[in-house]
XYZ file of C-alpha atoms in Angstrom:
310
model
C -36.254 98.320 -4.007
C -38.182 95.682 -6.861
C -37.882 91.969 -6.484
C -35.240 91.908 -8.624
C -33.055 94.649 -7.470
C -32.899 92.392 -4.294
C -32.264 89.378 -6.062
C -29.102 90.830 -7.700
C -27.673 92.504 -4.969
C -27.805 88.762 -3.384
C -26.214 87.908 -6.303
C -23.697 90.344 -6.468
C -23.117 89.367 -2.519
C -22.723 85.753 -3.328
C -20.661 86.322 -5.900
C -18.030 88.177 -4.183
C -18.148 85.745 -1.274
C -17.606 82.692 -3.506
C -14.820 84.838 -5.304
C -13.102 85.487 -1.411
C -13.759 82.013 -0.089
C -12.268 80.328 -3.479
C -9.397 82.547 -3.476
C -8.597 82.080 0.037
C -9.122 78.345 -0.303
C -5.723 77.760 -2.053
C -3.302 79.379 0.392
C -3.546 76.967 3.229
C -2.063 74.452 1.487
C 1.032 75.687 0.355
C 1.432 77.881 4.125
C 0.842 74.466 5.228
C 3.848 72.908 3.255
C 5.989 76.005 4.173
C 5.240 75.145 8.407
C 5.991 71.985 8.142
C 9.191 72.273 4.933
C 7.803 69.275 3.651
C 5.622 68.293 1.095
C 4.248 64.852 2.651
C 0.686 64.052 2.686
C -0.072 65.678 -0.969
C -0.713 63.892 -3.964
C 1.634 65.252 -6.409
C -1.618 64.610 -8.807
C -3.374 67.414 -6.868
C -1.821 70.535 -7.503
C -0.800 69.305 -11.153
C -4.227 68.742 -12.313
C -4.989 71.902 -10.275
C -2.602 74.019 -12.297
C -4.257 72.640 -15.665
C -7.954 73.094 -14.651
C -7.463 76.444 -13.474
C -5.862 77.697 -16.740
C -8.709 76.333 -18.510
C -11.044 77.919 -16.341
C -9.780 81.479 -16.293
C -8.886 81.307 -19.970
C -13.183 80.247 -20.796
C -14.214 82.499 -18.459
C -11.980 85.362 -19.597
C -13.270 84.494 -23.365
C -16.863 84.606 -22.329
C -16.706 87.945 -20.339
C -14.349 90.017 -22.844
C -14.737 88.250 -26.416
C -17.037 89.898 -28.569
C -16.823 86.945 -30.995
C -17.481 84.662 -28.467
C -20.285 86.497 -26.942
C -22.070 86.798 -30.176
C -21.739 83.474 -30.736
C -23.104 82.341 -27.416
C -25.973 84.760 -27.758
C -26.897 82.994 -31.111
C -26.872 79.607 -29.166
C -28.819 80.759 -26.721
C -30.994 83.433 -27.676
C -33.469 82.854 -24.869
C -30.927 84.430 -22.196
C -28.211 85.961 -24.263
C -26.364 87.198 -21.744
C -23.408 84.504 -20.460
C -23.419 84.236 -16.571
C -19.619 84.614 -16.032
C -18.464 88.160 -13.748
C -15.212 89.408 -13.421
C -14.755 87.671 -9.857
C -15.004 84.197 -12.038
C -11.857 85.155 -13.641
C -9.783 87.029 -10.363
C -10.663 83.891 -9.124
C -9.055 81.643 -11.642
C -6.322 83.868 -12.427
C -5.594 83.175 -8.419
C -5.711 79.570 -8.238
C -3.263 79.381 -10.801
C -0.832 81.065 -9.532
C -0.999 79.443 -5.731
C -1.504 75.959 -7.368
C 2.195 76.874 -9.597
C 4.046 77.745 -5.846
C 2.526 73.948 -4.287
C 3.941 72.279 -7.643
C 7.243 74.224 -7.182
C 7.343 73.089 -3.510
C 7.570 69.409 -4.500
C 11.160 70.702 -5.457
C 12.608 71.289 -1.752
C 15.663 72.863 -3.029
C 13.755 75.828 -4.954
C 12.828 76.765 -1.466
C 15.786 75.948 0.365
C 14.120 73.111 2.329
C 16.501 71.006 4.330
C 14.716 68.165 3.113
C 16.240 63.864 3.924
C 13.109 62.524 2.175
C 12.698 63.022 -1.462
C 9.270 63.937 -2.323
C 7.229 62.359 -4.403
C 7.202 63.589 -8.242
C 5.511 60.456 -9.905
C 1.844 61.414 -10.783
C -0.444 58.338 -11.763
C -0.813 57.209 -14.888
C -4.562 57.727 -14.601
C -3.173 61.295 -13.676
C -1.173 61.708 -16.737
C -4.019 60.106 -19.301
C -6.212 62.587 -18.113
C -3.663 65.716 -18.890
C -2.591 63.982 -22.311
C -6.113 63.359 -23.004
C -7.332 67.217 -22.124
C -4.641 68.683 -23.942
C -5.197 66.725 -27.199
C -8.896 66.876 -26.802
C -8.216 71.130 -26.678
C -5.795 70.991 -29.584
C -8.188 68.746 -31.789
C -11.002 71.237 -31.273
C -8.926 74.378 -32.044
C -7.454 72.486 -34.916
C -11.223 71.663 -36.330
C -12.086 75.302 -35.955
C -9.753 77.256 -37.716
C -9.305 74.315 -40.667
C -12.297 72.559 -40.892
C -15.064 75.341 -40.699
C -17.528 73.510 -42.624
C -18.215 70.962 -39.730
C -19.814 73.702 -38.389
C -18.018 73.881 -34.647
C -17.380 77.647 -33.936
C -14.787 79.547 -31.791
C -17.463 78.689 -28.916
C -16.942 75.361 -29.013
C -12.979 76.053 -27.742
C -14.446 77.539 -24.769
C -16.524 74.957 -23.804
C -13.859 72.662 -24.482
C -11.779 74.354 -22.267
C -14.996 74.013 -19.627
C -14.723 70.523 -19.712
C -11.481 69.861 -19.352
C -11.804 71.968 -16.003
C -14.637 69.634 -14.940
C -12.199 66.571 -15.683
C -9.439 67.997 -13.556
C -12.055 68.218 -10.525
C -13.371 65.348 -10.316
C -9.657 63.596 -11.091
C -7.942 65.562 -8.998
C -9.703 64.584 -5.366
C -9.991 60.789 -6.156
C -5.937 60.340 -5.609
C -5.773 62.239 -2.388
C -9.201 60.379 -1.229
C -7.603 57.018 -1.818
C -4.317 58.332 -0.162
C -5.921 59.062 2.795
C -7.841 55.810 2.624
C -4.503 53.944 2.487
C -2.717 56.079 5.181
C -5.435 55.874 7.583
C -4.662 59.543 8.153
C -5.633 63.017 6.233
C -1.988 64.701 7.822
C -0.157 66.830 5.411
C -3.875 67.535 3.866
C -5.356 71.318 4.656
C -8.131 70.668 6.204
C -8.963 74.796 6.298
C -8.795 74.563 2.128
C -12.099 72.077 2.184
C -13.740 74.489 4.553
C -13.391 77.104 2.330
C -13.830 75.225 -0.920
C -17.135 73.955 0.178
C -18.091 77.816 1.137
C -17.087 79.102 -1.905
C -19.233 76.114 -3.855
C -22.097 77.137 -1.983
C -21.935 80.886 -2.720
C -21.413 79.984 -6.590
C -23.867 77.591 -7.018
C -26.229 80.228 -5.413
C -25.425 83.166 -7.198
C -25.925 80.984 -10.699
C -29.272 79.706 -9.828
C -30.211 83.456 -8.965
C -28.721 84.898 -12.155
C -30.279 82.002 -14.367
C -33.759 82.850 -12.233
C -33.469 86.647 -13.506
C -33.521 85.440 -17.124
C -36.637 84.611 -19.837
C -35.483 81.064 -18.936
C -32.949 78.371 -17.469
C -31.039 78.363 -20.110
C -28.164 80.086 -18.017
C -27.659 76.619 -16.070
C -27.142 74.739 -19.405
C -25.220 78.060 -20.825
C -23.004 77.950 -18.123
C -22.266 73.954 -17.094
C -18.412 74.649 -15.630
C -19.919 76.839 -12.991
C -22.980 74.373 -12.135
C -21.045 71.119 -12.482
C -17.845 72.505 -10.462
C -19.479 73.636 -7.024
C -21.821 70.393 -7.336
C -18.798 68.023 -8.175
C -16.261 70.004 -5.442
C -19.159 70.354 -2.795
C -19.303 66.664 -2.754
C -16.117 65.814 -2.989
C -15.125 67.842 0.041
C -17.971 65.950 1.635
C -15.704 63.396 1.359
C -12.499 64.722 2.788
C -14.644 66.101 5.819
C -16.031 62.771 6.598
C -11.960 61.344 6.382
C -10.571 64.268 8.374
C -13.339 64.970 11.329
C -15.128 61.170 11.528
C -13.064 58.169 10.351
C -9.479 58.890 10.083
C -7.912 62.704 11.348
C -4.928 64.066 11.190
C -3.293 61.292 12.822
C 0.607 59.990 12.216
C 0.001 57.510 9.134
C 0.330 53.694 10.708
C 3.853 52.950 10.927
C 5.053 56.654 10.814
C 5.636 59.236 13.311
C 7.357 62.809 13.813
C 10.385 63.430 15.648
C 11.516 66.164 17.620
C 12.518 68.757 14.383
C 9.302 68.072 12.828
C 10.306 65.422 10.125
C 8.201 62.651 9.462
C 9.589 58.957 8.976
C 9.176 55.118 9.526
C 8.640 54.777 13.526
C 11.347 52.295 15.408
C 9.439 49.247 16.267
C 9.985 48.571 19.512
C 9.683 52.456 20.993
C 7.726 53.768 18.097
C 9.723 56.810 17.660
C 10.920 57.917 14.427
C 14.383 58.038 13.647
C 15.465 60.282 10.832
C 19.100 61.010 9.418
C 19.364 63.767 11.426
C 18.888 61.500 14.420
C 21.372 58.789 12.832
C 23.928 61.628 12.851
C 23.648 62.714 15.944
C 23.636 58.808 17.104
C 27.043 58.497 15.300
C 28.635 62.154 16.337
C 27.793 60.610 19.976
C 29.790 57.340 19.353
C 32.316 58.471 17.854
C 32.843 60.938 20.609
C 32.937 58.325 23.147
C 35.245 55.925 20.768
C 37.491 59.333 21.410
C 40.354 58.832 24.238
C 40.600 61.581 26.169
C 43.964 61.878 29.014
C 41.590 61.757 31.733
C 39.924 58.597 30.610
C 43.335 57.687 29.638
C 44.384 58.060 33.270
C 41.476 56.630 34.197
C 42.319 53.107 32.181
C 45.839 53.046 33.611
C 44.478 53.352 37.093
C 42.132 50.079 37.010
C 43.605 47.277 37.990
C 43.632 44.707 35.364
């Protein structure tokens, strides 16, 4: 076997290991929600941006692996290493994340899972959150717009793609800095999957490797430049789950947020303040079903009451 038989069986490997480690990276999450019924600890920002970036990304990728107008067009652009670095597992992988990201967005709203929830979640994404999606979606719909009616500027159908790359690479790096300064003001990373920045940073790993090989294999680096979502996303998620594994395993954990706790059915709530145990509704109800049972005469207490002397 050559040099570079090896080298692309090591890519092919890394490839399909990014591809099982990304896919597998957004389940935890929303298993996590489902254990505990409860949405708490997640950003609502998170899985929106999440939704929008992985559209873009499986759409782009899709476009560069199965348009022959786009392909042609990138091979003009680059005709150094005409060959895009996108494989099939780029899109299985997108195509994935969308889905799972559209279930933890649904789960904000308790009742579409049947969640006896007594907290509302939280619906209200920033408005740093929502500039961002406004922003991206404009941005995509001015390019597109530019293409088909103003050809003489000289953008191309291309050009739509790597919008659509960018706007991925704006969802990433948006999308962590909420839930990083959540965790910074709860003193706690609880309600946060710890097991999805495990496999994130994995998966980063793997795809950042198997680029640099495929790039390696061509007349020159081009591929890198060629291919920016792939090379900026592992760098940009590989240090932001840096990040969240410094929070989770060295300064904070997946502690009780300061002034919180968990009671007995798993709910999570403002702590009393003298015994520091939560008190939900469902706690207040039983609290009340207990007095007014004892405000209840009964003929034996009646009996009772008749027999002291007064």
């Amino acid at each position: 076997m050559s040099g570079r038989q090896v080298a692309e069986t090591i890519s092919w490997i890394c490839g399909w290991a990014y591809f099982v480690l990304w896919s597998a990276a957004v389940y935890p999450q929303p298993i996590l929600n489902f254990q505990r019924r409860s949405t708490e600890g997640l950003t609502f920002d998170f899985p929106l941006l999440n939704v929008l970036g992985a559209a873009c990304f499986t759409l782009s990728c899709a476009l560069l692996l199965f348009s022959p107008t786009i392909r042609s067009e990138y091979a003009v652009r680059y005709p150094a290493s005409p060959e895009p670095t996108v494989r099939a597992n780029d899109v299985c992988v997108g195509a994935n994340a969308v889905i799972l990201d559209s279930i933890v967005v649904s789960q904000f709203w308790p009742s579409i899972w049947r969640w006896n929830s007594k907290v509302s979640p939280n619906r209200q994404a920033g408005k740093i959150t929502l500039g961002v999606i406004s922003g991206c979606v404009l941005a995509i719909i001015t390019c597109v717009a530019v293409v088909v009616f103003a050809p003489s500027t000289g953008w191309e159908s291309i050009d739509v793609v790597y919008a659509l790359v960018y706007v991925k690479l704006w969802t990433v790096v948006f999308k962590y800095t909420p839930h990083a300064v959540s965790n910074f003001r709860r003193k706690s990373t609880l309600g946060w999957s710890i097991h999805y920045v495990h496999l994130d940073v994995g998966g980063g790993i793997f795809s950042l490797v198997q680029l640099l090989i495929d790039a390696s294999l061509q007349p020159d680096w081009s591929g890198l430049t060629g291919n920016p979502l792939k090379l900026w996303l592992a760098g940009i998620s590989i240090t932001a789950d840096a990040v969240f594994l410094i929070q989770h395993y060295i300064v904070y954990g997946a502690v009780e947020p300061r002034g919180f706790a968990t009671d007995r059915y798993g709910h999570h709530g403002e702590a009393a303040p003298e015994e520091g145990i939560m008190l939900t509704s469902l706690d207040a109800a039983a609290a009340d079903d207990d007095d007014e049972g004892s405000a209840i005469a009964t003929p034996e207490s009646q009996e009772e009451d008749e027999s002291k002397p007064v």
